[in-house]
Amino acid sequence: MRVFFRRTAALAAFVALLWAVQVVNWITGYGLNPAFGLIPRHGSGLDGVIAMPLLHGSFSHLMANTPPLLVMGGLLVATTTRGLLSVNAVVIGLGGALVWLFGSSAIHIGASGLVFGWFGFLIARGLVDRSPITLGAALVVGVLYGSILWGVLPGQPGVSWEAHLFGAIAGAGAAFLIRTHVHAPRLGSVDLD
């Protein structure tokens, strides 16, 4: 139980950090975005692979990302006993690297790549692990946030659909690559085909 509370506190601290960075960014006239945002195929934008989830373009941008971060982050905290740091490293590192390699010429910012990564991980892990807990988490995420999948399609100006797409791909990949050791029985007779 202590581990759960420690991870919940870490999630709350992460979201609080996002809000603190947003206040500093706002005070500086959003000067952090061009300085630390992800700029595809530019050496100076490579640090944005790590910094992109911390930066936002407005308070409403961060406000849109906060609820799914808390809900999906809470599901990760509640259902993942090990591998949580590895999952986040794959989502941020691989997802960000793919945006850096293939993204459109723009400054990519926002935690939505992380949101889509967690979404992809939680859905794919339910299908990979097939335990009642992971299938339940996948169902909750699918029902609450399934409509975000439209965000992986291009067409909405000012939205990094690439971060959404590559975040979801990285999250799903993490579900196949990283065992998160959910201690629950598997449903052996479930046919997912």
mmCIF file of C-alpha atoms in Angstrom:
data_model
loop_
_atom_site.group_PDB
_atom_site.id
_atom_site.type_symbol
_atom_site.label_atom_id
_atom_site.label_comp_id
_atom_site.label_asym_id
_atom_site.label_seq_id
_atom_site.Cartn_x
_atom_site.Cartn_y
_atom_site.Cartn_z
ATOM 1 C CA MET A 1 0.000 0.000 0.000
ATOM 2 C CA ARG A 2 2.934 2.335 0.676
ATOM 3 C CA VAL A 3 4.166 1.864 -2.880
ATOM 4 C CA PHE A 4 0.724 2.804 -4.234
ATOM 5 C CA PHE A 5 0.663 6.007 -2.181
ATOM 6 C CA ARG A 6 4.234 6.839 -3.173
ATOM 7 C CA ARG A 7 3.371 6.408 -6.862
ATOM 8 C CA THR A 8 0.164 8.409 -6.460
ATOM 9 C CA ALA A 9 2.176 11.196 -4.832
ATOM 10 C CA ALA A 10 4.672 11.043 -7.722
ATOM 11 C CA LEU A 11 1.820 11.385 -10.243
ATOM 12 C CA ALA A 12 0.396 14.356 -8.330
ATOM 13 C CA ALA A 13 3.878 15.915 -8.147
ATOM 14 C CA PHE A 14 4.330 15.423 -11.904
ATOM 15 C CA VAL A 15 1.037 17.179 -12.661
ATOM 16 C CA ALA A 16 1.953 19.955 -10.196
ATOM 17 C CA LEU A 17 5.311 20.296 -11.995
ATOM 18 C CA LEU A 18 3.472 20.714 -15.302
ATOM 19 C CA TRP A 19 1.433 23.547 -13.799
ATOM 20 C CA ALA A 20 4.532 25.176 -12.273
ATOM 21 C CA VAL A 21 6.347 25.021 -15.628
ATOM 22 C CA GLN A 22 3.245 26.498 -17.297
ATOM 23 C CA VAL A 23 3.272 29.460 -14.894
ATOM 24 C CA VAL A 24 6.973 30.097 -15.594
ATOM 25 C CA ASN A 25 6.353 29.677 -19.329
ATOM 26 C CA TRP A 26 3.463 32.158 -19.195
ATOM 27 C CA ILE A 27 5.512 34.692 -17.200
ATOM 28 C CA THR A 28 8.299 34.492 -19.791
ATOM 29 C CA GLY A 29 5.874 35.039 -22.671
ATOM 30 C CA TYR A 30 6.063 31.346 -23.598
ATOM 31 C CA GLY A 31 9.787 31.670 -24.219
ATOM 32 C CA LEU A 32 10.382 28.128 -22.995
ATOM 33 C CA ASN A 33 8.534 26.649 -25.974
ATOM 34 C CA PRO A 34 10.986 27.694 -28.708
ATOM 35 C CA ALA A 35 13.930 27.121 -26.375
ATOM 36 C CA PHE A 36 12.985 23.602 -25.246
ATOM 37 C CA GLY A 37 10.194 22.408 -27.549
ATOM 38 C CA LEU A 38 10.746 19.526 -29.934
ATOM 39 C CA ILE A 39 11.817 20.778 -33.362
ATOM 40 C CA PRO A 40 11.961 17.911 -35.859
ATOM 41 C CA ARG A 41 15.308 17.160 -37.489
ATOM 42 C CA HIS A 42 17.113 20.066 -35.769
ATOM 43 C CA GLY A 43 19.864 19.385 -33.263
ATOM 44 C CA SER A 44 18.665 22.283 -31.131
ATOM 45 C CA GLY A 45 15.208 20.689 -30.932
ATOM 46 C CA LEU A 46 16.417 17.266 -29.846
ATOM 47 C CA ASP A 47 16.170 18.148 -26.138
ATOM 48 C CA GLY A 48 12.460 18.572 -26.825
ATOM 49 C CA VAL A 49 12.124 14.792 -26.882
ATOM 50 C CA ILE A 50 12.351 15.000 -23.084
ATOM 51 C CA ALA A 51 10.993 18.532 -22.544
ATOM 52 C CA MET A 52 7.969 18.378 -24.876
ATOM 53 C CA PRO A 53 5.584 16.813 -22.298
ATOM 54 C CA LEU A 54 6.434 19.569 -19.806
ATOM 55 C CA LEU A 55 5.583 22.502 -22.085
ATOM 56 C CA HIS A 56 2.185 23.822 -23.150
ATOM 57 C CA GLY A 57 0.940 26.659 -25.330
ATOM 58 C CA SER A 58 -1.673 27.985 -22.913
ATOM 59 C CA PHE A 59 -3.427 27.262 -19.655
ATOM 60 C CA SER A 60 -6.355 25.775 -21.605
ATOM 61 C CA HIS A 61 -3.904 23.453 -23.410
ATOM 62 C CA LEU A 62 -2.624 22.160 -20.073
ATOM 63 C CA MET A 63 -6.146 22.029 -18.663
ATOM 64 C CA ALA A 64 -7.185 19.761 -21.541
ATOM 65 C CA ASN A 65 -4.298 17.372 -20.761
ATOM 66 C CA THR A 66 -4.661 17.328 -16.955
ATOM 67 C CA PRO A 67 -7.778 15.115 -16.521
ATOM 68 C CA PRO A 68 -6.573 12.310 -18.842
ATOM 69 C CA LEU A 69 -3.130 12.464 -17.229
ATOM 70 C CA LEU A 70 -4.712 12.002 -13.808
ATOM 71 C CA VAL A 71 -7.155 9.266 -14.890
ATOM 72 C CA MET A 72 -4.755 7.225 -17.026
ATOM 73 C CA GLY A 73 -1.850 7.913 -14.690
ATOM 74 C CA GLY A 74 -4.036 6.725 -11.809
ATOM 75 C CA LEU A 75 -4.835 3.523 -13.687
ATOM 76 C CA LEU A 76 -1.125 2.983 -14.343
ATOM 77 C CA VAL A 77 -0.302 3.572 -10.684
ATOM 78 C CA ALA A 78 -3.064 1.210 -9.544
ATOM 79 C CA THR A 79 -2.352 -1.616 -11.995
ATOM 80 C CA THR A 80 1.383 -1.546 -12.670
ATOM 81 C CA THR A 81 3.572 -3.036 -9.986
ATOM 82 C CA ARG A 82 6.862 -2.828 -11.884
ATOM 83 C CA GLY A 83 8.092 -1.325 -15.087
ATOM 84 C CA LEU A 84 6.364 2.037 -14.720
ATOM 85 C CA LEU A 85 9.564 4.017 -15.322
ATOM 86 C CA SER A 86 10.439 1.805 -18.287
ATOM 87 C CA VAL A 87 7.001 2.338 -19.812
ATOM 88 C CA ASN A 88 7.345 6.102 -19.480
ATOM 89 C CA ALA A 89 10.865 6.013 -20.898
ATOM 90 C CA VAL A 90 9.627 4.130 -23.989
ATOM 91 C CA VAL A 91 6.605 6.403 -24.453
ATOM 92 C CA ILE A 92 8.589 9.619 -24.066
ATOM 93 C CA GLY A 93 11.833 8.437 -25.695
ATOM 94 C CA LEU A 94 10.496 6.423 -28.618
ATOM 95 C CA GLY A 95 7.426 8.585 -29.205
ATOM 96 C CA GLY A 96 9.486 11.774 -29.061
ATOM 97 C CA ALA A 97 12.246 10.343 -31.260
ATOM 98 C CA LEU A 98 9.687 9.394 -33.913
ATOM 99 C CA VAL A 99 8.219 12.915 -33.819
ATOM 100 C CA TRP A 100 11.749 14.327 -34.126
ATOM 101 C CA LEU A 101 12.436 12.089 -37.120
ATOM 102 C CA PHE A 102 9.116 12.312 -38.944
ATOM 103 C CA GLY A 103 7.181 15.271 -37.518
ATOM 104 C CA SER A 104 6.170 18.337 -39.465
ATOM 105 C CA SER A 105 8.261 21.512 -39.243
ATOM 106 C CA ALA A 106 6.886 23.108 -36.106
ATOM 107 C CA ILE A 107 7.616 23.381 -32.413
ATOM 108 C CA HIS A 108 5.942 20.351 -30.847
ATOM 109 C CA ILE A 109 4.889 20.815 -27.217
ATOM 110 C CA GLY A 110 2.425 19.325 -24.773
ATOM 111 C CA ALA A 111 1.777 16.265 -22.656
ATOM 112 C CA SER A 112 -0.747 14.858 -25.116
ATOM 113 C CA GLY A 113 1.918 12.566 -26.598
ATOM 114 C CA LEU A 114 2.265 11.101 -23.104
ATOM 115 C CA VAL A 115 -1.533 10.869 -22.781
ATOM 116 C CA PHE A 116 -1.756 8.979 -26.080
ATOM 117 C CA GLY A 117 1.182 6.814 -25.011
ATOM 118 C CA TRP A 118 -0.538 5.846 -21.778
ATOM 119 C CA PHE A 119 -3.751 5.228 -23.720
ATOM 120 C CA GLY A 120 -1.940 2.943 -26.183
ATOM 121 C CA PHE A 121 -0.163 1.130 -23.359
ATOM 122 C CA LEU A 122 -3.268 0.558 -21.244
ATOM 123 C CA ILE A 123 -5.329 -0.726 -24.196
ATOM 124 C CA ALA A 124 -2.558 -2.947 -25.609
ATOM 125 C CA ARG A 125 -1.573 -4.267 -22.185
ATOM 126 C CA GLY A 126 -5.133 -5.406 -21.584
ATOM 127 C CA LEU A 127 -4.941 -7.452 -24.771
ATOM 128 C CA VAL A 128 -1.423 -8.752 -24.039
ATOM 129 C CA ASP A 129 -1.820 -9.671 -20.361
ATOM 130 C CA ARG A 130 -5.511 -10.619 -20.438
ATOM 131 C CA SER A 131 -5.861 -10.415 -16.688
ATOM 132 C CA PRO A 132 -9.170 -9.127 -15.294
ATOM 133 C CA ILE A 133 -7.350 -6.063 -13.957
ATOM 134 C CA THR A 134 -5.647 -5.091 -17.215
ATOM 135 C CA LEU A 135 -8.744 -5.869 -19.294
ATOM 136 C CA GLY A 136 -10.794 -3.748 -16.880
ATOM 137 C CA ALA A 137 -8.328 -0.875 -17.145
ATOM 138 C CA ALA A 138 -8.389 -1.163 -20.954
ATOM 139 C CA LEU A 139 -12.192 -1.110 -20.907
ATOM 140 C CA VAL A 140 -12.309 1.976 -18.659
ATOM 141 C CA VAL A 141 -9.789 3.817 -20.825
ATOM 142 C CA GLY A 142 -11.530 2.759 -24.026
ATOM 143 C CA VAL A 143 -14.948 3.922 -22.804
ATOM 144 C CA LEU A 144 -13.705 7.203 -21.310
ATOM 145 C CA TYR A 145 -11.134 8.165 -23.935
ATOM 146 C CA GLY A 146 -11.696 6.040 -27.036
ATOM 147 C CA SER A 147 -12.741 9.106 -29.014
ATOM 148 C CA ILE A 148 -9.245 10.599 -28.680
ATOM 149 C CA LEU A 149 -8.144 8.245 -31.441
ATOM 150 C CA TRP A 150 -9.379 10.858 -33.904
ATOM 151 C CA GLY A 151 -6.459 12.952 -32.654
ATOM 152 C CA VAL A 152 -3.954 10.727 -34.488
ATOM 153 C CA LEU A 153 -5.256 12.009 -37.812
ATOM 154 C CA PRO A 154 -3.860 15.164 -39.429
ATOM 155 C CA GLY A 155 -6.073 18.129 -40.092
ATOM 156 C CA GLN A 156 -6.496 20.148 -36.911
ATOM 157 C CA PRO A 157 -4.285 23.266 -37.135
ATOM 158 C CA GLY A 158 -1.929 23.777 -34.211
ATOM 159 C CA VAL A 159 -2.264 20.184 -32.978
ATOM 160 C CA SER A 160 0.680 17.800 -33.129
ATOM 161 C CA TRP A 161 -1.139 14.767 -34.480
ATOM 162 C CA GLU A 162 2.327 13.249 -34.910
ATOM 163 C CA ALA A 163 2.905 13.344 -31.138
ATOM 164 C CA HIS A 164 -0.479 11.690 -30.671
ATOM 165 C CA LEU A 165 0.164 8.981 -33.260
ATOM 166 C CA PHE A 166 3.739 8.200 -32.256
ATOM 167 C CA GLY A 167 2.875 8.382 -28.556
ATOM 168 C CA ALA A 168 0.126 5.780 -29.050
ATOM 169 C CA ILE A 169 2.445 3.575 -31.103
ATOM 170 C CA ALA A 170 5.195 3.844 -28.476
ATOM 171 C CA GLY A 171 2.719 3.047 -25.691
ATOM 172 C CA ALA A 172 1.390 -0.013 -27.507
ATOM 173 C CA GLY A 173 4.973 -1.101 -28.199
ATOM 174 C CA ALA A 174 5.809 -0.733 -24.515
ATOM 175 C CA ALA A 175 2.927 -3.095 -23.673
ATOM 176 C CA PHE A 176 4.539 -5.792 -25.817
ATOM 177 C CA LEU A 177 8.125 -5.095 -24.729
ATOM 178 C CA ILE A 178 7.819 -4.483 -20.983
ATOM 179 C CA ARG A 179 6.284 -6.861 -18.504
ATOM 180 C CA THR A 180 4.578 -4.820 -15.815
ATOM 181 C CA HIS A 181 3.805 -7.774 -13.543
ATOM 182 C CA VAL A 182 0.173 -7.311 -12.664
ATOM 183 C CA HIS A 183 -0.490 -9.844 -9.936
ATOM 184 C CA ALA A 184 -3.830 -11.193 -11.086
ATOM 185 C CA PRO A 185 -4.993 -14.386 -12.757
ATOM 186 C CA ARG A 186 -5.064 -14.451 -16.546
ATOM 187 C CA LEU A 187 -8.203 -15.280 -18.436
ATOM 188 C CA GLY A 188 -7.013 -18.311 -20.345
ATOM 189 C CA SER A 189 -10.263 -19.086 -22.130
ATOM 190 C CA VAL A 190 -10.743 -15.604 -23.639
ATOM 191 C CA ASP A 191 -10.497 -15.636 -27.427
ATOM 192 C CA LEU A 192 -9.465 -12.201 -28.699
ATOM 193 C CA ASP A 193 -9.414 -13.054 -32.401
#
